[in-house]
Tab-separated table of C-alpha atoms in Angstrom:
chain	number	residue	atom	x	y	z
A	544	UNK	CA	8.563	167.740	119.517
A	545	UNK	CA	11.858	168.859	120.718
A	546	UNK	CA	14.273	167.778	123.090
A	547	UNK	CA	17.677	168.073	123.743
A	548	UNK	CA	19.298	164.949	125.348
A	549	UNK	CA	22.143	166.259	127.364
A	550	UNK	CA	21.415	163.604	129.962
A	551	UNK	CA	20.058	160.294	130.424
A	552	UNK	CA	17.094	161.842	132.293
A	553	UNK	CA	16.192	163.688	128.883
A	554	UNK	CA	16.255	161.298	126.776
A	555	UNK	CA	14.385	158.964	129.080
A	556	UNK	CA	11.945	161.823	128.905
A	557	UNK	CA	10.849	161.116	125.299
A	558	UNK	CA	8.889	158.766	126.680
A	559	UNK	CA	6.168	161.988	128.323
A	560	UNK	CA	5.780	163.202	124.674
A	561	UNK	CA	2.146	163.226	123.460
A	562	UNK	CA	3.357	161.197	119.968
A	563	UNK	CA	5.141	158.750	121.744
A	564	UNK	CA	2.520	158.146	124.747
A	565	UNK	CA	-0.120	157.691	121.520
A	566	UNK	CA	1.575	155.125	119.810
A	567	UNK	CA	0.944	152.421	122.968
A	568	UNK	CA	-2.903	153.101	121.852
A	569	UNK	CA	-2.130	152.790	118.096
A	570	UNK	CA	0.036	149.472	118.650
A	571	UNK	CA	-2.861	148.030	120.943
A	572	UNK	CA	-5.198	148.554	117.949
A	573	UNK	CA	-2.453	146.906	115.559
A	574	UNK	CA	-2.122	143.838	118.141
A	575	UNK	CA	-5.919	142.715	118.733
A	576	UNK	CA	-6.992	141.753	115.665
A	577	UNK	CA	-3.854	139.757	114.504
A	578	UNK	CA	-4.010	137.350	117.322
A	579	UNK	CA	-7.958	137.358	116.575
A	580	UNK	CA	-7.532	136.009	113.271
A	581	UNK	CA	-4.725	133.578	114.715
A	582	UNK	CA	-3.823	131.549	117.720
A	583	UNK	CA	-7.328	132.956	119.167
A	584	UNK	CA	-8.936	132.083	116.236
A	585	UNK	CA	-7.737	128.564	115.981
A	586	UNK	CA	-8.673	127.776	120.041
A	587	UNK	CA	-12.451	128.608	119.428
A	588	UNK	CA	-12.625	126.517	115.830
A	589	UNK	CA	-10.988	123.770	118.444
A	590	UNK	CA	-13.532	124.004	121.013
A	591	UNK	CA	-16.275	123.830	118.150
A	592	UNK	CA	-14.641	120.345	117.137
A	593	UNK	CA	-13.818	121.776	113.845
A	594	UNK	CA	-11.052	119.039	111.850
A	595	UNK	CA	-7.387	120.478	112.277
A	596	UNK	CA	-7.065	120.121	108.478
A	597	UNK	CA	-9.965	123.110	108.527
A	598	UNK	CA	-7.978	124.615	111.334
A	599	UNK	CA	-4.594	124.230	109.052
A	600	UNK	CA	-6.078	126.242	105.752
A	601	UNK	CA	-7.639	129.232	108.415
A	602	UNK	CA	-3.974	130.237	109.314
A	603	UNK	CA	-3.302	131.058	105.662
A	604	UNK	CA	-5.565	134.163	106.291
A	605	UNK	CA	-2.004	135.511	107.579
A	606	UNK	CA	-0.509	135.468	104.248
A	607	UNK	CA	-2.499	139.191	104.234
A	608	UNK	CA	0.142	140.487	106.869
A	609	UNK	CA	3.109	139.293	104.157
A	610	UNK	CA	1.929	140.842	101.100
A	611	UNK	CA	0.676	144.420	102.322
A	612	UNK	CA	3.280	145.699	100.608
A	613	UNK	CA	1.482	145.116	97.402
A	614	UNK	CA	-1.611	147.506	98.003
A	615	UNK	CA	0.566	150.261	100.355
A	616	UNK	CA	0.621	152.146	96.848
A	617	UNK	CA	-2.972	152.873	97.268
A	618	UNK	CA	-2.973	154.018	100.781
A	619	UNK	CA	0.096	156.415	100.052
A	620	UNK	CA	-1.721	157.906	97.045
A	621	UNK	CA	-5.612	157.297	96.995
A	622	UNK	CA	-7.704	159.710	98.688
A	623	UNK	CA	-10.601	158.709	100.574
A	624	UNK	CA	-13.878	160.498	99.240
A	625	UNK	CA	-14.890	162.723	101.575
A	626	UNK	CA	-13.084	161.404	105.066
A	627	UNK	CA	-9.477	162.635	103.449
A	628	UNK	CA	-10.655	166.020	103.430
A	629	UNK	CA	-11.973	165.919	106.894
A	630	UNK	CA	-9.858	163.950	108.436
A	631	UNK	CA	-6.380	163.801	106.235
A	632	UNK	CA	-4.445	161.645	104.152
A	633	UNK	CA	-3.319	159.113	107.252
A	634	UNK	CA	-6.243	159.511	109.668
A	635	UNK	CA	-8.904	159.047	106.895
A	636	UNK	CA	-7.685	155.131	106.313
A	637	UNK	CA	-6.569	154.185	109.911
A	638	UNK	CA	-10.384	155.331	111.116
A	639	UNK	CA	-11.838	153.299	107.898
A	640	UNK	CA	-9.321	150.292	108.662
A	641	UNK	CA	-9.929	150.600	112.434
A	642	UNK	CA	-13.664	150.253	111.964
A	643	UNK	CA	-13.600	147.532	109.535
A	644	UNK	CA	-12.214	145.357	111.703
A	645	UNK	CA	-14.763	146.040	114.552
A	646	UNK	CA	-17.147	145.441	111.876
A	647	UNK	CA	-15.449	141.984	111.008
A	648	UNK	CA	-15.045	141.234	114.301
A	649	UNK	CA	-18.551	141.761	115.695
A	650	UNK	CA	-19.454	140.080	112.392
A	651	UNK	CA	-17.681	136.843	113.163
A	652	UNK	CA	-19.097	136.418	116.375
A	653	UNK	CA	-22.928	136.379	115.189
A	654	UNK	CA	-22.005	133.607	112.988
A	655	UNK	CA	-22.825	130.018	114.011
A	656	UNK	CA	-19.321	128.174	113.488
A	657	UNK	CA	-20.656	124.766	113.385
A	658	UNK	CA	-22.439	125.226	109.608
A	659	UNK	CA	-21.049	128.584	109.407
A	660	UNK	CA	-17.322	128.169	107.924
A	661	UNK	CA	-17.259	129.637	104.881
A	662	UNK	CA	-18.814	132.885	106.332
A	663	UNK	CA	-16.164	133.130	108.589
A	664	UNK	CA	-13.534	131.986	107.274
A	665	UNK	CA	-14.550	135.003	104.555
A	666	UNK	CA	-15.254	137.909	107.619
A	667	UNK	CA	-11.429	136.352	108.677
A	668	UNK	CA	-10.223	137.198	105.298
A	669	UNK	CA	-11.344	140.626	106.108
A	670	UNK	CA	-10.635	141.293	109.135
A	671	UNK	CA	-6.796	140.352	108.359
A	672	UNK	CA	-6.907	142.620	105.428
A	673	UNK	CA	-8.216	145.080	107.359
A	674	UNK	CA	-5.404	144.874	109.956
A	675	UNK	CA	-2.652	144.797	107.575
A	676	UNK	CA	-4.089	147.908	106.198
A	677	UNK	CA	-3.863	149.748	109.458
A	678	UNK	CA	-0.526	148.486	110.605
A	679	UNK	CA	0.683	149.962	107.322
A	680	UNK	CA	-1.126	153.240	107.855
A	681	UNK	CA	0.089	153.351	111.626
A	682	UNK	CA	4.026	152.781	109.987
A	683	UNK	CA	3.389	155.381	107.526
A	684	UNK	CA	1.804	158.309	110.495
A	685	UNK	CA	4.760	156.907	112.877
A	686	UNK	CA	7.423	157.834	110.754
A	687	UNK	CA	5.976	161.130	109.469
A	688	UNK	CA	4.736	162.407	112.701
A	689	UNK	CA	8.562	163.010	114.329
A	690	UNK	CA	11.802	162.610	113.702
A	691	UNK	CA	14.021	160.029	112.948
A	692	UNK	CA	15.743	160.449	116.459
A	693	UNK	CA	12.574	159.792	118.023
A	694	UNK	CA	11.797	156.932	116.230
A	695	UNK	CA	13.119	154.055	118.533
A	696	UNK	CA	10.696	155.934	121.491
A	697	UNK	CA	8.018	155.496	118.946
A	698	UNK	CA	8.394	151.651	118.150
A	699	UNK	CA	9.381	151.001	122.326
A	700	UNK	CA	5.798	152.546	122.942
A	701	UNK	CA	4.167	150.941	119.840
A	702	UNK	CA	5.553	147.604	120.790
A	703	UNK	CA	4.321	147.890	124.277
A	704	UNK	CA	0.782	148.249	123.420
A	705	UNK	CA	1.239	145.832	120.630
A	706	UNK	CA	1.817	143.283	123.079
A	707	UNK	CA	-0.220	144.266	125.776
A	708	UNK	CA	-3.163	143.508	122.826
A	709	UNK	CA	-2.191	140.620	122.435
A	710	UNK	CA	-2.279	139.449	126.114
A	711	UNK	CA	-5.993	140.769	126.093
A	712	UNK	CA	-6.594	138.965	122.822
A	713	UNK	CA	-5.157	136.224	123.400
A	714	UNK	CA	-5.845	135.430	127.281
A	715	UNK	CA	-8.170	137.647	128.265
A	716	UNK	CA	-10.517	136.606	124.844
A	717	UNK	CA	-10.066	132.742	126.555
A	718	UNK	CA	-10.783	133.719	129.759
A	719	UNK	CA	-14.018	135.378	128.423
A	720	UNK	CA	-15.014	131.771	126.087
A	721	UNK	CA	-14.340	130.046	128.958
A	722	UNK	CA	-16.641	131.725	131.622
A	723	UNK	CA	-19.330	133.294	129.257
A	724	UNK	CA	-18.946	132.038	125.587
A	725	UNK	CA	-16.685	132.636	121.889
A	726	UNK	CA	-19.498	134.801	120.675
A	727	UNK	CA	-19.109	137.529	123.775
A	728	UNK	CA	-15.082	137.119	123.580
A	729	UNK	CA	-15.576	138.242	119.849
A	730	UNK	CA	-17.573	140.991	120.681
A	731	UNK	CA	-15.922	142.454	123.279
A	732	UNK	CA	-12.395	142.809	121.215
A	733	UNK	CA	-14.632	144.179	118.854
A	734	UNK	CA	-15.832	146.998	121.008
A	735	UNK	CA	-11.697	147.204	121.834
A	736	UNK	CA	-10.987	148.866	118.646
A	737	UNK	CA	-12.746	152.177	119.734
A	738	UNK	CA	-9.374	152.258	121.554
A	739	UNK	CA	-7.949	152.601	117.669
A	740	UNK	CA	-10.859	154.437	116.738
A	741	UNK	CA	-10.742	157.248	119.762
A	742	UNK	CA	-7.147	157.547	119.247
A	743	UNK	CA	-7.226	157.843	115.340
A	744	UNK	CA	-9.559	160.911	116.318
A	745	UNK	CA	-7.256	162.752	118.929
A	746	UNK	CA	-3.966	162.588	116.984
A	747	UNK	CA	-3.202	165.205	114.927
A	748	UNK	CA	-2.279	164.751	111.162
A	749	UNK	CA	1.532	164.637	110.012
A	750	UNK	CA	2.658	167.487	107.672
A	751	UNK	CA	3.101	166.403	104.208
A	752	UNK	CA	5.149	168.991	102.629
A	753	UNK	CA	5.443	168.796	98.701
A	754	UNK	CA	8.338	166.643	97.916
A	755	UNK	CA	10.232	168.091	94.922
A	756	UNK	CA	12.661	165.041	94.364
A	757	UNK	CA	9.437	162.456	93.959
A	758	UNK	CA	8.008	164.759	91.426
A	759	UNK	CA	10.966	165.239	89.287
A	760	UNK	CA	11.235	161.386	89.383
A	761	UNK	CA	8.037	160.584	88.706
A	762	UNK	CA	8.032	163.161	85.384
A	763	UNK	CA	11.101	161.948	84.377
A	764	UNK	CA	9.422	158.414	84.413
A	765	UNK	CA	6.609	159.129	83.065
A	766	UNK	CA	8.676	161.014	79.872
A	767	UNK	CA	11.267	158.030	79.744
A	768	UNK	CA	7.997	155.469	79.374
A	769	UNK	CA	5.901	157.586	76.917
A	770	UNK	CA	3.540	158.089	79.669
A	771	UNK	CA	1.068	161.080	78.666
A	772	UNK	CA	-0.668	163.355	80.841
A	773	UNK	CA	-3.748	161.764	80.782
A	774	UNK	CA	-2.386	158.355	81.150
A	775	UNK	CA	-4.973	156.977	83.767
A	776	UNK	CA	-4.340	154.335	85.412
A	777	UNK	CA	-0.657	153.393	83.621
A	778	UNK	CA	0.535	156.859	85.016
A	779	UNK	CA	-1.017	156.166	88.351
A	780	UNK	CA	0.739	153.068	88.412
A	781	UNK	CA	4.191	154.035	87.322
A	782	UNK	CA	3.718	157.325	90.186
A	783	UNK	CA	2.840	154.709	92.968
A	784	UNK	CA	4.370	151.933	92.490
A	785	UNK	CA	7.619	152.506	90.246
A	786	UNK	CA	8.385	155.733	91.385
A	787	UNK	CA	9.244	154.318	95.148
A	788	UNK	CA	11.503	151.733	94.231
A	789	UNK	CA	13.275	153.812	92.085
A	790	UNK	CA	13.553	156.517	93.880
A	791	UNK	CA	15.132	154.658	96.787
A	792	UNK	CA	18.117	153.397	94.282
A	793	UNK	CA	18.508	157.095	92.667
A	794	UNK	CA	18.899	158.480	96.035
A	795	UNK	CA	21.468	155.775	97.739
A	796	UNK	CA	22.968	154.685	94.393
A	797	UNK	CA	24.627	150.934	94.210
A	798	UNK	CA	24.336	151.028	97.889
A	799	UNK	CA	20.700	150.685	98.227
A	800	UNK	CA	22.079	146.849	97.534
A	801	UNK	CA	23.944	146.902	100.425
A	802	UNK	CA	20.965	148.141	102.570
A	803	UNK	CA	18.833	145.918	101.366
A	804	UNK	CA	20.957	143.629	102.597
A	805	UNK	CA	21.246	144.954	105.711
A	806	UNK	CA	17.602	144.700	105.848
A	807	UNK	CA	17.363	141.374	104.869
A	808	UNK	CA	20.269	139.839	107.417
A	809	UNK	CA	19.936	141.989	110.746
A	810	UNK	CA	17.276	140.033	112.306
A	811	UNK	CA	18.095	136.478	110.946
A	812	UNK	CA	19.820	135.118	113.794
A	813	UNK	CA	17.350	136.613	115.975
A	814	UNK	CA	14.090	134.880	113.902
A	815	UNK	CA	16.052	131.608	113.351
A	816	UNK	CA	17.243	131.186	116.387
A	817	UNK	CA	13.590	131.422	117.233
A	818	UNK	CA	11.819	128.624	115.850
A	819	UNK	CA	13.499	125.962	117.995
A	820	UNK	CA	13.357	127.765	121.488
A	821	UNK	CA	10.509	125.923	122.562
A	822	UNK	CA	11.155	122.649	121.392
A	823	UNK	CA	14.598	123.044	123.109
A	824	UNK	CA	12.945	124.232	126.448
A	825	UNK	CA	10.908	120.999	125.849
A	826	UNK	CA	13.748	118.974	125.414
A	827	UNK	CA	15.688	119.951	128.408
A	828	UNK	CA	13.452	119.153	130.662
A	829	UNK	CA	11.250	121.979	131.616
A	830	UNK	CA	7.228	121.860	131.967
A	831	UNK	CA	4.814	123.608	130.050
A	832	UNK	CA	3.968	125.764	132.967
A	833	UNK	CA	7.693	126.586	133.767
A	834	UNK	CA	7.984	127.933	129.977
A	835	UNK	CA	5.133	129.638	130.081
A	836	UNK	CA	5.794	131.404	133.352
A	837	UNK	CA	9.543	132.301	132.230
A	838	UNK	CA	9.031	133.322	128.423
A	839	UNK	CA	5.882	135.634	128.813
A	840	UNK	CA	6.726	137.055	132.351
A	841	UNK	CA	10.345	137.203	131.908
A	842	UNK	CA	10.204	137.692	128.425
A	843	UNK	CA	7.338	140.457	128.817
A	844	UNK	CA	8.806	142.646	130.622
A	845	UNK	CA	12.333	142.240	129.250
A	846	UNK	CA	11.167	143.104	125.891
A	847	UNK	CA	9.701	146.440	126.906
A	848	UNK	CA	12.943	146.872	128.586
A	849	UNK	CA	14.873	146.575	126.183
A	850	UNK	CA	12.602	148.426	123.387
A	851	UNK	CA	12.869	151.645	126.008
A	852	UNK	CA	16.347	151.558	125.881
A	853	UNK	CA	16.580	151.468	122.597
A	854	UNK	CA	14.611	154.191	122.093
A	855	UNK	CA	17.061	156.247	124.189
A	856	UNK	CA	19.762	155.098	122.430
A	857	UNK	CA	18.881	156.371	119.214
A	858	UNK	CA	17.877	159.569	120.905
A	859	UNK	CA	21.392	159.463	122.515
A	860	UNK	CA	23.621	158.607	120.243
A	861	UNK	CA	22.206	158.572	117.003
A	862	UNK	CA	20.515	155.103	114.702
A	863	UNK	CA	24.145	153.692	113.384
A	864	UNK	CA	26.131	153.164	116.301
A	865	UNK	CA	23.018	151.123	118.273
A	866	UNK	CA	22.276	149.191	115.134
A	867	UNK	CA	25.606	148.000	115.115
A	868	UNK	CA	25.260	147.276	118.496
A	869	UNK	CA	22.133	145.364	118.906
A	870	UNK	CA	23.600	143.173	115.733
A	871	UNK	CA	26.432	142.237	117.955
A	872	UNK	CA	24.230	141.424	121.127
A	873	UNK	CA	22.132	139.076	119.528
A	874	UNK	CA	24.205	137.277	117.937
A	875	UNK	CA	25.924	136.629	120.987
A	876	UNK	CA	22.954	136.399	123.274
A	877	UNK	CA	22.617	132.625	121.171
A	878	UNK	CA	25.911	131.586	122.276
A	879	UNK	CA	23.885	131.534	125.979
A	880	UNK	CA	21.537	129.466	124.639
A	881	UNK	CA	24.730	127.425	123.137
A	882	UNK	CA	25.652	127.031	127.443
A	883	UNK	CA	22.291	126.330	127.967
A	884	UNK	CA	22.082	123.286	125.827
A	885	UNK	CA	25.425	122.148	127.191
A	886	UNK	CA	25.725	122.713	131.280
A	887	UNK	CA	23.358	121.104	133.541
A	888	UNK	CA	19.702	123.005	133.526
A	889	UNK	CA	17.865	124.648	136.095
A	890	UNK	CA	15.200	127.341	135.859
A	891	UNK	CA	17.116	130.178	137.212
A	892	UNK	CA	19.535	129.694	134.472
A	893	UNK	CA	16.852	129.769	131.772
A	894	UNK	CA	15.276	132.521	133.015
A	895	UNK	CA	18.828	134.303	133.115
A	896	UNK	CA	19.152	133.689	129.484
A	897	UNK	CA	15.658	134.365	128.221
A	898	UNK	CA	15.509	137.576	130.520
A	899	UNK	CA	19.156	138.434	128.123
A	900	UNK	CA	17.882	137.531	125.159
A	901	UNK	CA	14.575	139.444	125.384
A	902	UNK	CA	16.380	142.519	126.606
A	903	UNK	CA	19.005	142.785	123.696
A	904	UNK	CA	16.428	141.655	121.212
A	905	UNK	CA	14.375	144.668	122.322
A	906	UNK	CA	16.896	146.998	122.112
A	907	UNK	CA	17.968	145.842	118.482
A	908	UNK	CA	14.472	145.578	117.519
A	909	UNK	CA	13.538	149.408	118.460
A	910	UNK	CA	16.853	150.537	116.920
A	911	UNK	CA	16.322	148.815	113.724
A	912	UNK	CA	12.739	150.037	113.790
A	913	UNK	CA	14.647	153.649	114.036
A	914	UNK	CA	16.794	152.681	111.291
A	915	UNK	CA	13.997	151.341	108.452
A	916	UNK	CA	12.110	154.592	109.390
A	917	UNK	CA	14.776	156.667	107.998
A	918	UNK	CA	15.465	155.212	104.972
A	919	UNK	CA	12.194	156.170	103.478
A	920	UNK	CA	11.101	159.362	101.555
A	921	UNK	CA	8.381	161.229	102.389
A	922	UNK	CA	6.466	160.688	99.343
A	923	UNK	CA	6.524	157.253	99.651
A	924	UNK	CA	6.432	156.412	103.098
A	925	UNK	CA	3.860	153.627	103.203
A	926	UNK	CA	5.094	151.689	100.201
A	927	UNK	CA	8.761	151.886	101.062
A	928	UNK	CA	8.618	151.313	104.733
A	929	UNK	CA	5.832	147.629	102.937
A	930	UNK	CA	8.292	146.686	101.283
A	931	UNK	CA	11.169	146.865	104.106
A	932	UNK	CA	9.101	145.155	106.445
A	933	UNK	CA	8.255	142.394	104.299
A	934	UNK	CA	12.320	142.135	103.399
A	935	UNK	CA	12.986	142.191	106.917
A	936	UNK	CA	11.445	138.638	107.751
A	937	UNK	CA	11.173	137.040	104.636
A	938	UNK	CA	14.995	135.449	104.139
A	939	UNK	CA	15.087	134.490	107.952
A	940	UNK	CA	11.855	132.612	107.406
A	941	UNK	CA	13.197	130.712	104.674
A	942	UNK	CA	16.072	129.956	106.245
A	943	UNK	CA	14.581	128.982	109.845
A	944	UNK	CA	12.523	126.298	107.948
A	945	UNK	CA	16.164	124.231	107.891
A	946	UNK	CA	16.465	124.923	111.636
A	947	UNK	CA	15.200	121.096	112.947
A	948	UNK	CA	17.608	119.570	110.181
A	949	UNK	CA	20.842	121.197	111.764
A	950	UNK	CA	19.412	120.351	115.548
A	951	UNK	CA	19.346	116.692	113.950
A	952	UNK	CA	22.711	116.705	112.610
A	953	UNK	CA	24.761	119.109	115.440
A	954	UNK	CA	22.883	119.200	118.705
A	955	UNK	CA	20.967	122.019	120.236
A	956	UNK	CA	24.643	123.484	121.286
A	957	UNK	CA	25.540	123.239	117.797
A	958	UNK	CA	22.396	124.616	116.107
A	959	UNK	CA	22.405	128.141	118.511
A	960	UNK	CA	26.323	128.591	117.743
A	961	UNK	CA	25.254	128.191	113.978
A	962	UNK	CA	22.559	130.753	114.771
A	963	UNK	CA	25.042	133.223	116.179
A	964	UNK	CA	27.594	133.079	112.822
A	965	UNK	CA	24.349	134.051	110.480
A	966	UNK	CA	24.591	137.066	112.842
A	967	UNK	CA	28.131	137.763	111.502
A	968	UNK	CA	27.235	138.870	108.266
A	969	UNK	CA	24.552	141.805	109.044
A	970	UNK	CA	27.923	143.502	111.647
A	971	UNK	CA	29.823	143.528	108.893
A	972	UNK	CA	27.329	145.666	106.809
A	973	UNK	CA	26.124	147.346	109.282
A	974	UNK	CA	30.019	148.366	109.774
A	975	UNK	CA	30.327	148.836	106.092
A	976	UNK	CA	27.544	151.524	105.768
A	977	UNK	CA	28.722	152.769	108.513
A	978	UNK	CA	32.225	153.254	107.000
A	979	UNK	CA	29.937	155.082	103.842
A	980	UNK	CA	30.244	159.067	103.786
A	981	UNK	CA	26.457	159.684	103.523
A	982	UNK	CA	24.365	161.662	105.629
A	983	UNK	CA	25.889	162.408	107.980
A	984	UNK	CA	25.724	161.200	111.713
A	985	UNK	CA	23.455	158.280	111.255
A	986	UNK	CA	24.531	156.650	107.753
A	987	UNK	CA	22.411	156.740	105.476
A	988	UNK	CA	19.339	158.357	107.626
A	989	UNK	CA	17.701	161.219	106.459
A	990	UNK	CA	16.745	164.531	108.388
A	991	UNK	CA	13.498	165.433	109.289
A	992	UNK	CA	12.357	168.627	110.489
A	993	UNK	CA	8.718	167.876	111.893
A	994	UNK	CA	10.022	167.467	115.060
């Protein structure tokens, strides 16, 4: 893929490139089954008068999408026996991934949920697993398959069809229990996946050139540990799951802390800020319906907005200058929320500020995307780009679960002006590795030549 973006009508047309039109079909096939082993999952165990205690311990089938980082080793170095060599190293487990969750899914809906739980709850188990899987095969082909310049027009595309999934799953699977039945719903997402499947088959496989730096590494390991030749499975561990960790701190040095910082902080105020929007769109007032009608319309059509734009951005003007920039605009898009809470409220208002907020949260979202794609090697791409995921969310998490405490003691006005301070400290790395004479252009960013 090549293009040269003199002009904002080239760089808007990344968006007609074959790899970046296939990732809306790759992100639908990420999207379906997580909201199919979720929210969707939780309605039909409602309508079967299963106890919400039952309902409670089903969620933690999730925890599978938080620690795929620990079996991304595997994927990034165990070939599959037989469908490797036909269809390569990334195709071979998306197609395997892809159809075990059709498999899980049609699976689930034969089942009888009434006297049927522990079956299910196990086919759940799998089909998460499953899913986490592919959305870590899907990160690894994204990344390999262009450039990093192309990589915010790769998430913008990836995140459209994510969500578009899960307004099928989600919605469309409910529209389907309601007129027909759960066990149809269940089977039609299942037959969905061929989506995956279809496009798994039509993409083409990304190079994967010999990578010098991870071998001399990974020898140099093994010699410093006493690992011999022959080592088995100690030597296949220190390769796969050493090696990447340490090769990301011998190639950035002490600053590898400060971008795993960065990765930590940048989307903190963002996910905090999060966890009491509804609540507050609750407590001002506002019906369900209104909500519903703003946030997923509005909110919709602002994200993909503001993911395509970020896209061009990078294209445009490289990953550091729009990462700093979409850490600014959120946190200030919660200072609107901050007005919100304090003038007098009235739906065109809220759907002024969700219609902001969804914008410049896409736009920092694709960028940063952009940005966690080119801090990986090569060699490691599906472990390293695990483990930065899981860093990404994690800390925000933990700290959103103090969120209701600070709405207690400060107000709503208070709370989103907090949220927009624990902004402040992922602009000032981002402006530190900026500062950092290191590759170039875009920081600490890598270049790739299959483009």
């Amino acid at each position: 893929m090549a293009i040269t973006p003199h002009s904002w009508r080239h760089a808007f047309s990344v968006y007609t490139q074959p790899e970046v039109l296939g990732m809306i079909f790759l992100g639908f096939s990420a999207g379906l089954p997580f909201i199919l082993v979720s929210s969707t999952l939780s309605a039909w165990l409602a309508d079967e008068q299963v106890s919400l205690s039952v309902i409670g311990y089903f969620s933690l089938v999730g925890v599978a999408y938080s620690i795929k980082v620990f079996w991304a080793p595997v994927i990034d170095r165990l070939p599959l026996p037989l469908l490797t060599r036909i269809f390569g190293k990334r195709r071979s487990w998306m197609l395997l991934s892809q159809v075990g969750i059709a498999v899980g899914l049609w699976g689930m809906s034969l089942l009888p949920v009434g006297n049927q739980l522990q079956q299910l709850a196990w086919l759940s188990v799998w089909v998460a697993f499953c899913s986490a899987t592919q959305d870590i095969v899907i990160d690894a082909y994204r990344i390999e398959v262009v450039a990093v310049k192309f990589q915010g027009a790769m998430a913008a595309t990836y995140v459209f069809g994510y969500r578009l999934a899960l307004l099928v799953a989600g919605a469309g699977a409910l529209y389907l229990a309601e007129f027909i039945n759960w066990q149809i719903a269940y089977q039609v997402m299942a037959a969905l996946m061929l989506v995956g499947i279809v496009s798994t088959l039509l993409i083409h496989e990304p190079a994967h050139n010999v990578n010098l730096s991870a071998q001399t590494i990974e020898a140099a390991l093994e010699r410093s540990l006493h690992v011999e030749a022959d080592g088995g499975l100690l030597r296949w561990f220190v390769d796969a799951v050493v090696s990447p960790f340490l090769e990301f701190f011998q190639r950035n040095g002490r600053r590898g802390l400060l971008i795993l910082a960065v990765i930590a902080l940048y989307k903190m105020s963002d996910i905090a800020m999060g966890v009491m929007a509804n609540p507050f769109y609750l407590d001002l007032g506002f019906s369900k319906k209104e909500i519903a009608d703003v946030t997923k319309v509005f909110g919709f059509f602002m994200t993909i907005l503001g993911t395509s734009l970020g896209g061009v951005f990078v294209l445009r003007y490289g990953v550091m200058r729009p990462l700093l920039f979409g850490a600014i605009i959120v946190a200030l898009t919660n200072l609107l929320f901050a007005v919100l809470a304090v003038v007098e409220p009235n739906l065109y208002l809220l759907a002024s500020v969700v219609s902001a907020d969804n914008l410049c949260g896409g736009i920092a979202s694709a960028v940063f995307i952009a940005y966690l794609s080119g801090l990986t090697n090569s060699a490691y791409t599906a472990t390293q780009y695990a483990l930065f995921s899981s860093l990404m969310t994690l800390p925000a998490k933990l700290i959103g679960g103090f969120s209701g405490e600070i709405v207690s003691g400060y107000g709503y006005d208070g709370f989103f002006v907090y949220a927009a301070l624990i902004g402040v400290p992922a602009i000032i790395l981002v402006a530190l590795v900026m500062r950092m004479p290191f590759g170039g252009e875009n920081g600490d960013l890598k270049n790739r030549t299959n483009d």
